[in-house]
Tab-separated table of C-alpha atoms in Angstrom:
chain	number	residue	atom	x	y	z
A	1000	UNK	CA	0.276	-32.270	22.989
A	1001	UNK	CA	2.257	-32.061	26.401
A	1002	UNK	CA	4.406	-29.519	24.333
A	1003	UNK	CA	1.413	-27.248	23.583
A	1004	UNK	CA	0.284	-27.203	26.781
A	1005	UNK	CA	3.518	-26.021	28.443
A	1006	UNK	CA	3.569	-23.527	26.012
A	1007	UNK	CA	0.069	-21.978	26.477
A	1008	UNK	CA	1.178	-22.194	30.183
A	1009	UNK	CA	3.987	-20.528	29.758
A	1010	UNK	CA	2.123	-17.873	28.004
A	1011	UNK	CA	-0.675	-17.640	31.110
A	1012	UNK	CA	2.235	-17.982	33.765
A	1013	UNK	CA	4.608	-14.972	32.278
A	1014	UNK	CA	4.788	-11.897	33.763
A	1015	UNK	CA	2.960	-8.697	33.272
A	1016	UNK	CA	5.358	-6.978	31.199
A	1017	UNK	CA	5.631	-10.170	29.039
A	1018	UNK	CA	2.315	-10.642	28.576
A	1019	UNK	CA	2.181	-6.654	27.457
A	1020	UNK	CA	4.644	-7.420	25.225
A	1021	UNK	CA	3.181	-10.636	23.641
A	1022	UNK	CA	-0.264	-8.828	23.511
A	1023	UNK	CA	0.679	-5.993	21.644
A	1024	UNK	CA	2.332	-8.112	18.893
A	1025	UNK	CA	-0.755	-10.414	18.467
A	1026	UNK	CA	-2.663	-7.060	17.841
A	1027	UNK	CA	-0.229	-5.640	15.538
A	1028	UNK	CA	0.020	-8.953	13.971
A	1029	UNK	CA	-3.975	-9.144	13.362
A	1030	UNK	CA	-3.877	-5.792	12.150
A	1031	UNK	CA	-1.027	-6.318	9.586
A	1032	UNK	CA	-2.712	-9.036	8.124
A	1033	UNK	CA	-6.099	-7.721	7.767
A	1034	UNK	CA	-3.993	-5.384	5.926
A	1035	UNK	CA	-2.240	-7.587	3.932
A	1036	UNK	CA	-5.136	-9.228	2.407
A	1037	UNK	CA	-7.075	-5.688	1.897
A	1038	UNK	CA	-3.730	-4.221	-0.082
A	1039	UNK	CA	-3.503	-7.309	-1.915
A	1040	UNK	CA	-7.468	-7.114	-3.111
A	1041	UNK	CA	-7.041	-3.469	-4.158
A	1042	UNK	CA	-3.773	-3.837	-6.029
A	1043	UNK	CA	-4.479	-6.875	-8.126
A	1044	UNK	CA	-7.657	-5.146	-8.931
A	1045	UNK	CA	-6.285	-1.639	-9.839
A	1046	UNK	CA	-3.860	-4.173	-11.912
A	1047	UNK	CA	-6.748	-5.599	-13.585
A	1048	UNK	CA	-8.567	-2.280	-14.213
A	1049	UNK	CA	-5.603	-0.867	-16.024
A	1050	UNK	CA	-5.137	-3.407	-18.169
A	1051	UNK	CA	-8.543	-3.134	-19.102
A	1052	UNK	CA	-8.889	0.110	-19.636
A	1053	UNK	CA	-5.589	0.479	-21.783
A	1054	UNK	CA	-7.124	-1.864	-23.743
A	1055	UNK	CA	-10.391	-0.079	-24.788
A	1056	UNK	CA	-8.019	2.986	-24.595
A	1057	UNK	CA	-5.831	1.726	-27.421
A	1058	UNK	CA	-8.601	0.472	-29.460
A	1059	UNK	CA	-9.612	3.567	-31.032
A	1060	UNK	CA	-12.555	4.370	-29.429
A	1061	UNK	CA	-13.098	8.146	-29.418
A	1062	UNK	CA	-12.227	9.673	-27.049
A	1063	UNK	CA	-15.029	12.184	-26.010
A	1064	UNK	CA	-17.300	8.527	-26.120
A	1065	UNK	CA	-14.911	7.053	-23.971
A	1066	UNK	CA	-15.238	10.235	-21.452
A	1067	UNK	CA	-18.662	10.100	-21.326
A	1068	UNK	CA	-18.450	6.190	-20.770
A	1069	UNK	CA	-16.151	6.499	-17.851
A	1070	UNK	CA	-18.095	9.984	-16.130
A	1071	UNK	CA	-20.703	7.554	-16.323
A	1072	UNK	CA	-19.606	5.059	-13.471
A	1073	UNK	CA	-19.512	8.292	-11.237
A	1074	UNK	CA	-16.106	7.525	-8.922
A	1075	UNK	CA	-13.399	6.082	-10.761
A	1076	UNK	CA	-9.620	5.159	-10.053
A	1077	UNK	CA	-6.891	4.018	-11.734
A	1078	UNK	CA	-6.097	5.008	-15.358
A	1079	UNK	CA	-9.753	5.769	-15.818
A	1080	UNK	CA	-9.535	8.786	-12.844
A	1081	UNK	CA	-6.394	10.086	-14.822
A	1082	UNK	CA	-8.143	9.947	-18.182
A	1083	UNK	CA	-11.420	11.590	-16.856
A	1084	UNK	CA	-9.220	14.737	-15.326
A	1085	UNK	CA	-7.151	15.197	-18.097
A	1086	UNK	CA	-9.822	15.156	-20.515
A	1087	UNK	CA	-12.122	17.154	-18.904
A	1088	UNK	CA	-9.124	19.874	-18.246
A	1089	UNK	CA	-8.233	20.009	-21.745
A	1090	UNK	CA	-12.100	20.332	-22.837
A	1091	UNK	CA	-13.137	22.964	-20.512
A	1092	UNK	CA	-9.760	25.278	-21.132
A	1093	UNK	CA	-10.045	24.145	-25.094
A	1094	UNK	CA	-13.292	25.763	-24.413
A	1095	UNK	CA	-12.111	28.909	-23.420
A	1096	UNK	CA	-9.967	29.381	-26.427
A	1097	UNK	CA	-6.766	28.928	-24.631
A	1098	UNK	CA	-3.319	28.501	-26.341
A	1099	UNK	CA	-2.405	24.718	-26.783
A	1100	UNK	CA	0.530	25.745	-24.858
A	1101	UNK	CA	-1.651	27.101	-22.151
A	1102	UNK	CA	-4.193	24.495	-22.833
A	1103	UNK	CA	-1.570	21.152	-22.615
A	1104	UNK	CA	-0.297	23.193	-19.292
A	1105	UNK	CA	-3.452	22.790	-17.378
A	1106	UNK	CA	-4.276	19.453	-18.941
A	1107	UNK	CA	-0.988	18.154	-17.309
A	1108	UNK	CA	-0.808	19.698	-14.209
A	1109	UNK	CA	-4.415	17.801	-14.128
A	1110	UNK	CA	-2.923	14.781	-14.667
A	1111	UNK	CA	-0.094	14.804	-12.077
A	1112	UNK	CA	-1.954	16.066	-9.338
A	1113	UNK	CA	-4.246	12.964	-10.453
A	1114	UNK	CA	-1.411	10.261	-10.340
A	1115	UNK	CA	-0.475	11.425	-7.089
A	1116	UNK	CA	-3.596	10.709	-5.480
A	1117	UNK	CA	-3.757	7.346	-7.324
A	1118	UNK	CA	-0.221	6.516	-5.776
A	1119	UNK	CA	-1.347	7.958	-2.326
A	1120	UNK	CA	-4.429	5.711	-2.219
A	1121	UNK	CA	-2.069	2.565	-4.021
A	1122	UNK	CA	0.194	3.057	-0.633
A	1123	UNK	CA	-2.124	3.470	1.885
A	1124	UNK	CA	-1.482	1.277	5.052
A	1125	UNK	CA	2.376	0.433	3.355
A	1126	UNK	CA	4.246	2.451	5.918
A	1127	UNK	CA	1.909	0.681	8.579
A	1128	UNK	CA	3.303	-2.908	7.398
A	1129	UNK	CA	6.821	-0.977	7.086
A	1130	UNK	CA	6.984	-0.167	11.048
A	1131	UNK	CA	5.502	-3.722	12.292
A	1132	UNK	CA	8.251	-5.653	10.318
A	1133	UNK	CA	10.680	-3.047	11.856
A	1134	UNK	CA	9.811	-2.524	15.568
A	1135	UNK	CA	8.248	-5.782	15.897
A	1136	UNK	CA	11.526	-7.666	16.697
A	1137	UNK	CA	12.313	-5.100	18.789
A	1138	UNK	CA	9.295	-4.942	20.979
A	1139	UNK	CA	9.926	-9.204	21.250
A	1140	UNK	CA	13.059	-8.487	22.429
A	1141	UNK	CA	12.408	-6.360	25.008
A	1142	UNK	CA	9.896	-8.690	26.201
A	1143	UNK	CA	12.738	-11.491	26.044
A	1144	UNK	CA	15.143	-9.812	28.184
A	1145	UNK	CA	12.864	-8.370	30.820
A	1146	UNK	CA	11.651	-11.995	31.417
A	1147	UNK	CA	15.401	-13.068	31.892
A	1148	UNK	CA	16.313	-10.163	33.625
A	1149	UNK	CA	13.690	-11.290	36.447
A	1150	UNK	CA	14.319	-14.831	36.114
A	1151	UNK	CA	18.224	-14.323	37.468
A	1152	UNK	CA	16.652	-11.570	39.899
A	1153	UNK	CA	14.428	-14.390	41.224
A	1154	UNK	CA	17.588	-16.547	41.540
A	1155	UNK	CA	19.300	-14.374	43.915
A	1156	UNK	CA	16.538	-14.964	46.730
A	1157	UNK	CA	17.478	-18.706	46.632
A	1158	UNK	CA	20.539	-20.758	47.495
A	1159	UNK	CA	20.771	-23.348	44.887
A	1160	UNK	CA	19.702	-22.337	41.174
A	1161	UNK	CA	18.977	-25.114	39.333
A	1162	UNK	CA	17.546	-25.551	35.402
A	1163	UNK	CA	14.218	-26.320	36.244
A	1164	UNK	CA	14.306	-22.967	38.570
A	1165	UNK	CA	15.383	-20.853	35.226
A	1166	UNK	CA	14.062	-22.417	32.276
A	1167	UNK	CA	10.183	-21.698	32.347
A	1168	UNK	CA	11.597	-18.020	32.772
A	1169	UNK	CA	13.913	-18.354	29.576
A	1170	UNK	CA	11.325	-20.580	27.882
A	1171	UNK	CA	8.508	-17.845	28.361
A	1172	UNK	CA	10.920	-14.761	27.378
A	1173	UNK	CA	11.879	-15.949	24.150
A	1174	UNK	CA	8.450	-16.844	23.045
A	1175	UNK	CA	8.283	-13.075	22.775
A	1176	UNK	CA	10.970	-12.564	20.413
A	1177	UNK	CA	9.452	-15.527	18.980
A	1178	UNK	CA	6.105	-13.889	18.240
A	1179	UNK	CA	7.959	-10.686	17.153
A	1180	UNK	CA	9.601	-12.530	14.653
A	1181	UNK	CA	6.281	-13.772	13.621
A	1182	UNK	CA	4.451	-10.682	13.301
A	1183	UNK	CA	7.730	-8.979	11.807
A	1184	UNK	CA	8.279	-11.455	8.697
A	1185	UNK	CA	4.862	-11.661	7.078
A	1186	UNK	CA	4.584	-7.653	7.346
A	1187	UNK	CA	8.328	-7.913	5.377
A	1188	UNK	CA	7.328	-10.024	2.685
A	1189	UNK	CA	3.919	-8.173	2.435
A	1190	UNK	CA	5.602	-4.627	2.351
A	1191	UNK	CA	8.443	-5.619	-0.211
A	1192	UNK	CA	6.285	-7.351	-2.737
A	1193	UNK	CA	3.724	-4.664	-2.020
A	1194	UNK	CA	5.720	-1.459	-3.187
A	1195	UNK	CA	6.929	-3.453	-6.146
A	1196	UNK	CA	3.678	-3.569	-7.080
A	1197	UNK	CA	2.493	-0.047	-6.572
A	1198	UNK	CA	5.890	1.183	-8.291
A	1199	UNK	CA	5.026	-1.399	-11.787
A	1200	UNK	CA	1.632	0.323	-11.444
A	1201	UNK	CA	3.187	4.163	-11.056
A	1202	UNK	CA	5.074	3.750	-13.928
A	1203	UNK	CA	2.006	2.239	-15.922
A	1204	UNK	CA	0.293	5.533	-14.648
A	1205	UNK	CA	2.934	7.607	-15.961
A	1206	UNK	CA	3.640	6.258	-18.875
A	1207	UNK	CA	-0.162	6.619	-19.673
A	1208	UNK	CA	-0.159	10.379	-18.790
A	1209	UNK	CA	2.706	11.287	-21.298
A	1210	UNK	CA	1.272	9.142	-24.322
A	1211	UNK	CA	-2.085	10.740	-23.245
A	1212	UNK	CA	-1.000	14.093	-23.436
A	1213	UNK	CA	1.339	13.640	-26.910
A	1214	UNK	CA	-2.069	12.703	-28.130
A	1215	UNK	CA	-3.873	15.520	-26.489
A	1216	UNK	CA	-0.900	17.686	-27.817
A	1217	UNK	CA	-1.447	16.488	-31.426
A	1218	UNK	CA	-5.132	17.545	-31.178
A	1219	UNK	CA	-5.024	20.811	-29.644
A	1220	UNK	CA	-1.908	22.054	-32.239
A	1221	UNK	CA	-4.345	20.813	-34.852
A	1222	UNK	CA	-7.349	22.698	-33.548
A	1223	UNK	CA	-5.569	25.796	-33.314
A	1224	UNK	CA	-3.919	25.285	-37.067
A	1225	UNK	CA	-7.741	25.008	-38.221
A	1226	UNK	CA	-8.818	27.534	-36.833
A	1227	UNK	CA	-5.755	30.032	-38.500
C-alpha cells in the first residue's frame, strides 16, 4: 500500500512538464484502446460477414435473387458491397448492349474502386495505433530526462546531495517512460495483429472479385454468342 501511495505522490509532486508529459500519454493511451476494442468489433465482424456471404454465394443461388436480396438491406460492406457494385455495373452496361469486353471493363473497374473503400474503412484508425506505439516511448522519455535534468539542477543550490535529495526526482521521471511504455505496447500488439487481419481479409476481397468476374465473364461471352 505504502508503495502505491508514494507513487500517486510522486505523480501529484512532479513537475509541470512531467505531469504534461504523463497526461498526454494517459489520453493517447485511452484513446488507443477505445480504438482497439472498436477495430477489433468491426474486423471480426466483417470476418464473419464474409464467410457468410461466400457461403450463400457459392451455393448456387442466382445471382440476380441474390442482388436483389443484398440491395435489400440498403448499406452493405464487405463482400456483399463488392457483389452489389459489380453486379449492378455489369447489368446496367449489359443493358446498354455493350461489348463483354467493354462490359467486364466497367464491371471491374466497379469492383476495385469498391475493394478500396472496403480496405480504407478495414484500416481506419490503424495509422492512429501505428504513431502511439511509435512516439509514445519517445514522449516518456522526454518526460524522464527533463525530470532528471532538474533534479541535478536542484542539486547544485545545495552543499551535500544525498539519495533521498535525488531519488523522488529519478523515481517520478521514469514513471514517464514507464507510462510510455505502457501506452506504446498495447497500441503494438493491437496494430500488428490488426493489419494481419485486414490484409487475410484484402486478399479474401480480391480473390472474390476475380472469381466474380470469371463468372461474370462466362455470362456476358455467352449472352453475346446468343445473341449472334
Amino acid at each position: 500500500m505504502s508503495g502505491e501511495i508514494s507513487v500517486i505522490g510522486l505523480l501529484f509532486e512532479a513537475g509541470i512538464i512531467v505531469q504534461a508529459v504523463m497526461l498526454t500519454l494517459v489520453g493517447m493511451s485511452i484513446v488507443s484502446w477505445a480504438m482497439i476494442f472498436q477495430r477489433r468489433k468491426v474486423l471480426k465482424l466483417a470476418s464473419a460477414e464474409a464467410k457468410r456471404f461466400e457461403d450463400k454465394f457459392w451455393s448456387g443461388i442466382d445471382l440476380s435473387k441474390l442482388y436483389t436480396e443484398v440491395s435489400a438491406r440498403g448499406q452493405v460492406t464487405g463482400l456483399e458491397a463488392l457483389f452489389k457494385s459489380g453486379f449492378k455495373e455489369f447489368v446496367r452496361l449489359h443493358k446498354n448492349n455493350r461489348q463483354a469486353g467493354a462490359v467486364m471493363e466497367g464491371t471491374q473497374r466497379a469492383m476495385r474502386v469498391g475493394l478500396s473503400r472496403e480496405v480504407e474503412r478495414l484500416e481506419t484508425h490503424l495509422p492512429f495505433l501505428a504513431t502511439v506505439g511509435s512516439i509514445s516511448p519517445y514522449i516518456g522519455l522526454f518526460g524522464t530526462v527533463w525530470g532528471i535534468m532538474n533534479s541535478f539542477i536542484a542539486l547544485g543550490s545545495v552543499q551535500q546531495a544525498t539519495l533521498n535529495m535525488v531519488a523522488p526526482g529519478i523515481a517520478e521521471a521514469l514513471i514517464a517512460t514507464a507510462m510510455g511504455l505502457f501506452a506504446a505496447i498495447p497500441a503494438v500488439v493491437a496494430y500488428n495483429k490488426f493489419s494481419h487481419q485486414v490484409e487475410l481479409l484484402e486478399s479474401s476481397y480480391f480473390n472474390f472479385v476475380e472469381e466474380f468476374s470469371n463468372i461474370l465473364h462466362r455470362q456476358a461471352g455467352n449472352t453475346t454468342g446468343e445473341a449472334a
